[in-house]
Amino acid sequence: MRSGVRALFLAAGLLAWAALWAGEAAAPRTAVLGEAELGIEVVRVTLSASGNIVDLRYRVLDPERAKGLLTKGAKVLLKDEASGKLLAVPSLGYVGSLQQNSPDPQKGRVYYVLFNNVGQLVKPGRKVTLILGDRRVTGLTVI
């Protein structure tokens, strides 16, 4: 069972990596607060791996401000607004954190963070908030 979960997360990570390089089109945007403070623009928030992973993609607008999000070991959470529950970034022993890291973020490049949604608490249409320390990006809709 444990190896099956690991394989699921590994597959999700590989799919995320492949999609990153495929240059996906952005989803329609709604009002999002807090992006400028983090130096990013959220491109999309979707479900993957049969709903067990929340896949958040963001574009770096200000590399200096975005460094906090791309620092190895940064504690990033996703809050489901309806329930108040927090989703964490899974970390697998042999793969590491399912969050892209970069000591030198590139302006315009799209990066990803994958959140554990086992139990499928977050569903399409739900509002979520990205949390990094005391900074928040609110108004995100899962598609």
Short mmCIF file of N, CA and C in Angstrom, two decimals:
data_model
loop_
_atom_site.label_atom_id
_atom_site.label_comp_id
_atom_site.label_asym_id
_atom_site.label_seq_id
_atom_site.Cartn_x
_atom_site.Cartn_y
_atom_site.Cartn_z
N MET A 1 0.83 -1.19 0.00
CA MET A 1 0.00 0.00 0.00
C MET A 1 0.87 1.25 0.00
N ARG A 2 1.87 1.28 0.86
CA ARG A 2 2.75 2.45 0.96
C ARG A 2 3.49 2.70 -0.35
N SER A 3 3.94 1.64 -1.00
CA SER A 3 4.64 1.82 -2.27
C SER A 3 3.68 2.33 -3.35
N GLY A 4 2.41 1.96 -3.25
CA GLY A 4 1.42 2.46 -4.20
C GLY A 4 1.21 3.96 -4.06
N VAL A 5 1.19 4.45 -2.82
CA VAL A 5 1.04 5.89 -2.57
C VAL A 5 2.28 6.62 -3.08
N ARG A 6 3.45 6.05 -2.82
CA ARG A 6 4.68 6.67 -3.32
C ARG A 6 4.68 6.76 -4.84
N ALA A 7 4.25 5.68 -5.47
CA ALA A 7 4.20 5.66 -6.93
C ALA A 7 3.22 6.72 -7.44
N LEU A 8 2.11 6.90 -6.73
CA LEU A 8 1.12 7.91 -7.11
C LEU A 8 1.73 9.30 -7.06
N PHE A 9 2.45 9.62 -5.96
CA PHE A 9 3.07 10.92 -5.83
C PHE A 9 4.18 11.11 -6.86
N LEU A 10 4.94 10.08 -7.11
CA LEU A 10 6.00 10.17 -8.11
C LEU A 10 5.40 10.44 -9.48
N ALA A 11 4.33 9.72 -9.81
CA ALA A 11 3.67 9.92 -11.10
C ALA A 11 3.12 11.35 -11.21
N ALA A 12 2.53 11.84 -10.11
CA ALA A 12 1.99 13.21 -10.12
C ALA A 12 3.11 14.22 -10.34
N GLY A 13 4.25 13.98 -9.70
CA GLY A 13 5.39 14.88 -9.87
C GLY A 13 5.91 14.87 -11.29
N LEU A 14 5.98 13.69 -11.88
CA LEU A 14 6.45 13.60 -13.26
C LEU A 14 5.48 14.28 -14.22
N LEU A 15 4.18 14.10 -13.97
CA LEU A 15 3.19 14.77 -14.81
C LEU A 15 3.30 16.28 -14.66
N ALA A 16 3.51 16.73 -13.44
CA ALA A 16 3.66 18.17 -13.20
C ALA A 16 4.87 18.71 -13.94
N TRP A 17 5.96 17.99 -13.87
CA TRP A 17 7.18 18.42 -14.55
C TRP A 17 6.97 18.47 -16.06
N ALA A 18 6.34 17.45 -16.61
CA ALA A 18 6.10 17.40 -18.05
C ALA A 18 5.18 18.54 -18.49
N ALA A 19 4.15 18.80 -17.69
CA ALA A 19 3.22 19.87 -18.04
C ALA A 19 3.89 21.23 -17.95
N LEU A 20 4.80 21.38 -17.01
CA LEU A 20 5.52 22.64 -16.86
C LEU A 20 6.25 22.99 -18.14
N TRP A 21 6.90 22.02 -18.72
CA TRP A 21 7.68 22.27 -19.93
C TRP A 21 6.82 22.31 -21.18
N ALA A 22 5.56 21.91 -21.07
CA ALA A 22 4.67 21.92 -22.23
C ALA A 22 4.12 23.32 -22.51
N GLY A 23 4.31 24.27 -21.58
CA GLY A 23 3.85 25.64 -21.78
C GLY A 23 2.35 25.75 -21.83
N GLU A 24 1.68 25.29 -20.77
CA GLU A 24 0.23 25.26 -20.73
C GLU A 24 -0.37 26.66 -20.82
N ALA A 25 -1.59 26.73 -21.31
CA ALA A 25 -2.32 27.99 -21.35
C ALA A 25 -2.88 28.29 -19.97
N ALA A 26 -2.98 29.56 -19.65
CA ALA A 26 -3.50 29.97 -18.35
C ALA A 26 -5.01 29.82 -18.31
N ALA A 27 -5.51 29.51 -17.12
CA ALA A 27 -6.95 29.43 -16.90
C ALA A 27 -7.50 30.85 -16.79
N PRO A 28 -8.82 31.03 -17.01
CA PRO A 28 -9.40 32.36 -16.83
C PRO A 28 -9.14 32.85 -15.41
N ARG A 29 -8.84 34.15 -15.27
CA ARG A 29 -8.47 34.69 -13.96
C ARG A 29 -9.62 35.42 -13.30
N THR A 30 -9.65 35.30 -11.99
CA THR A 30 -10.55 36.10 -11.17
C THR A 30 -9.68 36.96 -10.27
N ALA A 31 -10.29 37.81 -9.48
CA ALA A 31 -9.52 38.68 -8.58
C ALA A 31 -8.74 37.84 -7.57
N VAL A 32 -7.44 38.07 -7.50
CA VAL A 32 -6.57 37.36 -6.57
C VAL A 32 -5.77 38.40 -5.80
N LEU A 33 -5.78 38.29 -4.48
CA LEU A 33 -5.07 39.24 -3.63
C LEU A 33 -3.82 38.61 -3.06
N GLY A 34 -2.73 39.35 -3.02
CA GLY A 34 -1.50 38.89 -2.39
C GLY A 34 -0.42 38.43 -3.34
N GLU A 35 -0.72 38.32 -4.62
CA GLU A 35 0.27 37.84 -5.57
C GLU A 35 1.48 38.77 -5.65
N ALA A 36 1.23 40.06 -5.71
CA ALA A 36 2.32 41.03 -5.88
C ALA A 36 3.31 40.95 -4.72
N GLU A 37 2.80 40.72 -3.51
CA GLU A 37 3.67 40.63 -2.34
C GLU A 37 4.65 39.46 -2.46
N LEU A 38 4.21 38.37 -3.09
CA LEU A 38 5.07 37.21 -3.29
C LEU A 38 5.81 37.25 -4.62
N GLY A 39 5.50 38.23 -5.46
CA GLY A 39 6.19 38.35 -6.74
C GLY A 39 5.77 37.30 -7.76
N ILE A 40 4.53 36.83 -7.64
CA ILE A 40 4.05 35.77 -8.53
C ILE A 40 2.69 36.12 -9.12
N GLU A 41 2.31 35.34 -10.13
CA GLU A 41 0.96 35.35 -10.68
C GLU A 41 0.53 33.88 -10.72
N VAL A 42 -0.55 33.54 -10.03
CA VAL A 42 -1.03 32.16 -10.05
C VAL A 42 -1.65 31.90 -11.41
N VAL A 43 -1.15 30.87 -12.08
CA VAL A 43 -1.62 30.52 -13.42
C VAL A 43 -2.86 29.64 -13.32
N ARG A 44 -2.82 28.66 -12.41
CA ARG A 44 -3.97 27.77 -12.25
C ARG A 44 -3.83 26.95 -10.98
N VAL A 45 -4.98 26.48 -10.51
CA VAL A 45 -5.05 25.54 -9.38
C VAL A 45 -6.01 24.45 -9.83
N THR A 46 -5.49 23.24 -10.02
CA THR A 46 -6.32 22.14 -10.50
C THR A 46 -6.07 20.89 -9.67
N LEU A 47 -6.94 19.91 -9.87
CA LEU A 47 -6.77 18.61 -9.24
C LEU A 47 -6.10 17.67 -10.22
N SER A 48 -5.25 16.80 -9.70
CA SER A 48 -4.63 15.76 -10.53
C SER A 48 -4.54 14.49 -9.71
N ALA A 49 -4.02 13.44 -10.30
CA ALA A 49 -3.88 12.13 -9.64
C ALA A 49 -5.22 11.69 -9.05
N SER A 50 -6.25 11.69 -9.88
CA SER A 50 -7.60 11.28 -9.48
C SER A 50 -8.14 12.09 -8.30
N GLY A 51 -7.75 13.36 -8.22
CA GLY A 51 -8.24 14.23 -7.17
C GLY A 51 -7.44 14.18 -5.88
N ASN A 52 -6.37 13.39 -5.83
CA ASN A 52 -5.59 13.24 -4.61
C ASN A 52 -4.45 14.26 -4.49
N ILE A 53 -4.26 15.06 -5.51
CA ILE A 53 -3.23 16.10 -5.52
C ILE A 53 -3.87 17.40 -6.01
N VAL A 54 -3.56 18.51 -5.31
CA VAL A 54 -3.92 19.84 -5.81
C VAL A 54 -2.65 20.41 -6.43
N ASP A 55 -2.73 20.74 -7.69
CA ASP A 55 -1.60 21.20 -8.50
C ASP A 55 -1.72 22.71 -8.68
N LEU A 56 -0.81 23.46 -8.05
CA LEU A 56 -0.81 24.91 -8.16
C LEU A 56 0.37 25.33 -9.03
N ARG A 57 0.09 26.10 -10.08
CA ARG A 57 1.13 26.62 -10.99
C ARG A 57 1.17 28.13 -10.86
N TYR A 58 2.36 28.69 -10.81
CA TYR A 58 2.50 30.13 -10.73
C TYR A 58 3.66 30.61 -11.58
N ARG A 59 3.52 31.83 -12.08
CA ARG A 59 4.54 32.46 -12.91
C ARG A 59 5.27 33.50 -12.04
N VAL A 60 6.57 33.51 -12.14
CA VAL A 60 7.37 34.48 -11.39
C VAL A 60 7.35 35.82 -12.11
N LEU A 61 6.92 36.85 -11.39
CA LEU A 61 6.92 38.21 -11.92
C LEU A 61 8.08 39.03 -11.36
N ASP A 62 8.43 38.77 -10.10
CA ASP A 62 9.53 39.46 -9.42
C ASP A 62 10.40 38.41 -8.75
N PRO A 63 11.53 38.05 -9.38
CA PRO A 63 12.37 36.98 -8.85
C PRO A 63 12.83 37.19 -7.40
N GLU A 64 13.11 38.41 -7.01
CA GLU A 64 13.55 38.67 -5.63
C GLU A 64 12.46 38.32 -4.63
N ARG A 65 11.24 38.76 -4.89
CA ARG A 65 10.12 38.48 -3.98
C ARG A 65 9.73 37.02 -4.02
N ALA A 66 9.89 36.37 -5.15
CA ALA A 66 9.48 34.97 -5.30
C ALA A 66 10.45 33.99 -4.64
N LYS A 67 11.64 34.45 -4.28
CA LYS A 67 12.63 33.55 -3.68
C LYS A 67 12.11 32.83 -2.44
N GLY A 68 11.29 33.51 -1.64
CA GLY A 68 10.74 32.87 -0.44
C GLY A 68 9.93 31.65 -0.75
N LEU A 69 9.19 31.67 -1.84
CA LEU A 69 8.36 30.54 -2.24
C LEU A 69 9.19 29.43 -2.86
N LEU A 70 10.33 29.78 -3.44
CA LEU A 70 11.16 28.81 -4.14
C LEU A 70 12.36 28.34 -3.34
N THR A 71 12.46 28.76 -2.08
CA THR A 71 13.56 28.36 -1.22
C THR A 71 13.34 26.92 -0.76
N LYS A 72 14.40 26.12 -0.83
CA LYS A 72 14.30 24.74 -0.37
C LYS A 72 13.90 24.73 1.10
N GLY A 73 12.89 23.94 1.42
CA GLY A 73 12.41 23.83 2.79
C GLY A 73 11.36 24.86 3.17
N ALA A 74 10.95 25.71 2.23
CA ALA A 74 9.91 26.70 2.52
C ALA A 74 8.62 25.97 2.88
N LYS A 75 7.99 26.38 3.96
CA LYS A 75 6.75 25.73 4.40
C LYS A 75 5.57 26.44 3.72
N VAL A 76 5.04 25.77 2.71
CA VAL A 76 3.93 26.30 1.93
C VAL A 76 2.70 25.46 2.24
N LEU A 77 1.58 26.11 2.48
CA LEU A 77 0.33 25.43 2.78
C LEU A 77 -0.77 25.94 1.86
N LEU A 78 -1.82 25.15 1.71
CA LEU A 78 -2.99 25.56 0.96
C LEU A 78 -4.20 25.38 1.87
N LYS A 79 -4.94 26.46 2.08
CA LYS A 79 -6.09 26.42 2.98
C LYS A 79 -7.37 26.32 2.19
N ASP A 80 -8.19 25.33 2.52
CA ASP A 80 -9.52 25.21 1.93
C ASP A 80 -10.41 26.18 2.68
N GLU A 81 -10.96 27.18 1.98
CA GLU A 81 -11.73 28.23 2.64
C GLU A 81 -13.02 27.72 3.25
N ALA A 82 -13.65 26.73 2.65
CA ALA A 82 -14.93 26.23 3.17
C ALA A 82 -14.77 25.52 4.51
N SER A 83 -13.74 24.71 4.65
CA SER A 83 -13.58 23.91 5.87
C SER A 83 -12.53 24.48 6.81
N GLY A 84 -11.63 25.32 6.29
CA GLY A 84 -10.54 25.84 7.11
C GLY A 84 -9.37 24.87 7.23
N LYS A 85 -9.46 23.72 6.61
CA LYS A 85 -8.40 22.70 6.68
C LYS A 85 -7.20 23.14 5.85
N LEU A 86 -6.01 22.73 6.31
CA LEU A 86 -4.77 23.05 5.63
C LEU A 86 -4.22 21.83 4.91
N LEU A 87 -3.80 22.01 3.66
CA LEU A 87 -3.16 20.95 2.90
C LEU A 87 -1.67 21.25 2.85
N ALA A 88 -0.86 20.22 3.05
CA ALA A 88 0.60 20.37 3.05
C ALA A 88 1.20 19.82 1.76
N VAL A 89 2.44 20.19 1.54
CA VAL A 89 3.20 19.65 0.41
C VAL A 89 3.80 18.32 0.87
N PRO A 90 3.48 17.22 0.19
CA PRO A 90 4.06 15.94 0.61
C PRO A 90 5.56 15.88 0.35
N SER A 91 6.25 15.17 1.18
CA SER A 91 7.69 14.97 1.01
C SER A 91 7.96 13.48 1.03
N LEU A 92 8.52 12.99 -0.04
CA LEU A 92 8.81 11.57 -0.16
C LEU A 92 10.30 11.36 0.03
N GLY A 93 10.66 10.35 0.79
CA GLY A 93 12.05 10.11 1.13
C GLY A 93 12.98 10.04 -0.06
N TYR A 94 12.57 9.37 -1.10
CA TYR A 94 13.47 9.18 -2.25
C TYR A 94 13.32 10.25 -3.32
N VAL A 95 12.26 11.06 -3.26
CA VAL A 95 12.03 12.11 -4.26
C VAL A 95 12.21 13.49 -3.63
N GLY A 96 11.82 13.62 -2.36
CA GLY A 96 11.87 14.91 -1.68
C GLY A 96 10.52 15.59 -1.75
N SER A 97 10.52 16.88 -1.50
CA SER A 97 9.30 17.67 -1.47
C SER A 97 8.75 17.83 -2.89
N LEU A 98 7.43 17.76 -3.02
CA LEU A 98 6.79 17.94 -4.32
C LEU A 98 6.50 19.43 -4.55
N GLN A 99 7.56 20.20 -4.37
CA GLN A 99 7.52 21.65 -4.54
C GLN A 99 8.80 22.04 -5.27
N GLN A 100 8.64 22.75 -6.34
CA GLN A 100 9.81 23.14 -7.11
C GLN A 100 10.63 24.17 -6.35
N ASN A 101 11.95 24.00 -6.36
CA ASN A 101 12.87 24.92 -5.70
C ASN A 101 13.83 25.50 -6.72
N SER A 102 14.27 26.73 -6.45
CA SER A 102 15.25 27.35 -7.33
C SER A 102 15.98 28.45 -6.57
N PRO A 103 17.31 28.38 -6.51
CA PRO A 103 18.05 29.45 -5.86
C PRO A 103 18.06 30.74 -6.69
N ASP A 104 17.73 30.61 -7.98
CA ASP A 104 17.75 31.75 -8.89
C ASP A 104 16.48 31.75 -9.75
N PRO A 105 15.32 32.18 -9.18
CA PRO A 105 14.07 32.17 -9.95
C PRO A 105 14.18 33.02 -11.22
N GLN A 106 13.56 32.55 -12.28
CA GLN A 106 13.59 33.25 -13.57
C GLN A 106 12.27 33.96 -13.82
N LYS A 107 12.34 35.23 -14.13
CA LYS A 107 11.14 36.01 -14.44
C LYS A 107 10.43 35.41 -15.64
N GLY A 108 9.12 35.23 -15.51
CA GLY A 108 8.31 34.68 -16.59
C GLY A 108 8.19 33.17 -16.59
N ARG A 109 9.02 32.48 -15.84
CA ARG A 109 8.97 31.02 -15.81
C ARG A 109 7.85 30.54 -14.88
N VAL A 110 7.22 29.44 -15.26
CA VAL A 110 6.14 28.85 -14.47
C VAL A 110 6.72 27.74 -13.59
N TYR A 111 6.38 27.79 -12.30
CA TYR A 111 6.82 26.81 -11.31
C TYR A 111 5.59 26.12 -10.73
N TYR A 112 5.79 25.03 -9.99
CA TYR A 112 4.65 24.30 -9.43
C TYR A 112 4.86 23.97 -7.95
N VAL A 113 3.72 23.75 -7.28
CA VAL A 113 3.68 23.19 -5.93
C VAL A 113 2.53 22.20 -5.95
N LEU A 114 2.77 20.98 -5.45
CA LEU A 114 1.74 19.96 -5.36
C LEU A 114 1.36 19.75 -3.90
N PHE A 115 0.06 19.74 -3.62
CA PHE A 115 -0.43 19.58 -2.25
C PHE A 115 -1.17 18.26 -2.11
N ASN A 116 -1.00 17.64 -0.96
CA ASN A 116 -1.65 16.37 -0.65
C ASN A 116 -3.14 16.60 -0.42
N ASN A 117 -3.98 15.97 -1.23
CA ASN A 117 -5.44 16.07 -1.12
C ASN A 117 -6.06 14.69 -0.96
N VAL A 118 -5.33 13.79 -0.28
CA VAL A 118 -5.86 12.45 -0.03
C VAL A 118 -7.12 12.61 0.80
N GLY A 119 -8.18 11.94 0.41
CA GLY A 119 -9.49 12.13 1.03
C GLY A 119 -10.33 13.11 0.23
N GLN A 120 -9.71 13.76 -0.74
CA GLN A 120 -10.36 14.65 -1.69
C GLN A 120 -11.24 15.71 -1.03
N LEU A 121 -10.68 16.36 -0.03
CA LEU A 121 -11.36 17.46 0.65
C LEU A 121 -11.63 18.61 -0.32
N VAL A 122 -10.61 18.99 -1.09
CA VAL A 122 -10.75 20.08 -2.05
C VAL A 122 -11.31 19.53 -3.35
N LYS A 123 -12.33 20.21 -3.85
CA LYS A 123 -13.00 19.79 -5.08
C LYS A 123 -13.04 20.98 -6.05
N PRO A 124 -13.28 20.72 -7.34
CA PRO A 124 -13.37 21.83 -8.30
C PRO A 124 -14.43 22.84 -7.86
N GLY A 125 -14.10 24.11 -8.07
CA GLY A 125 -15.01 25.19 -7.70
C GLY A 125 -14.76 25.75 -6.30
N ARG A 126 -14.00 25.05 -5.47
CA ARG A 126 -13.73 25.50 -4.10
C ARG A 126 -12.72 26.65 -4.13
N LYS A 127 -12.83 27.53 -3.17
CA LYS A 127 -11.88 28.63 -2.98
C LYS A 127 -10.78 28.17 -2.03
N VAL A 128 -9.53 28.52 -2.36
CA VAL A 128 -8.38 28.17 -1.54
C VAL A 128 -7.47 29.38 -1.39
N THR A 129 -6.62 29.33 -0.36
CA THR A 129 -5.64 30.38 -0.09
C THR A 129 -4.26 29.75 -0.01
N LEU A 130 -3.30 30.32 -0.72
CA LEU A 130 -1.90 29.90 -0.65
C LEU A 130 -1.27 30.62 0.53
N ILE A 131 -0.58 29.88 1.41
CA ILE A 131 0.03 30.46 2.61
C ILE A 131 1.52 30.19 2.61
N LEU A 132 2.29 31.25 2.80
CA LEU A 132 3.74 31.15 2.98
C LEU A 132 4.09 32.06 4.15
N GLY A 133 4.29 31.46 5.33
CA GLY A 133 4.55 32.24 6.53
C GLY A 133 3.35 33.11 6.85
N ASP A 134 3.57 34.43 6.96
CA ASP A 134 2.47 35.34 7.24
C ASP A 134 1.89 35.96 5.97
N ARG A 135 2.37 35.53 4.82
CA ARG A 135 1.87 36.04 3.54
C ARG A 135 0.82 35.12 2.96
N ARG A 136 -0.17 35.71 2.30
CA ARG A 136 -1.29 34.95 1.75
C ARG A 136 -1.59 35.40 0.34
N VAL A 137 -2.03 34.43 -0.49
CA VAL A 137 -2.61 34.74 -1.80
C VAL A 137 -4.02 34.17 -1.72
N THR A 138 -5.01 35.06 -1.73
CA THR A 138 -6.40 34.67 -1.54
C THR A 138 -7.18 34.79 -2.84
N GLY A 139 -8.36 34.18 -2.85
CA GLY A 139 -9.26 34.29 -4.00
C GLY A 139 -8.95 33.30 -5.11
N LEU A 140 -8.23 32.22 -4.80
CA LEU A 140 -7.91 31.22 -5.82
C LEU A 140 -9.05 30.22 -5.94
N THR A 141 -9.43 29.89 -7.15
CA THR A 141 -10.50 28.93 -7.39
C THR A 141 -9.91 27.68 -8.03
N VAL A 142 -10.24 26.53 -7.48
CA VAL A 142 -9.80 25.25 -8.02
C VAL A 142 -10.65 24.94 -9.25
N ILE A 143 -9.97 24.61 -10.37
CA ILE A 143 -10.71 24.26 -11.59
C ILE A 143 -10.54 22.79 -11.90
#
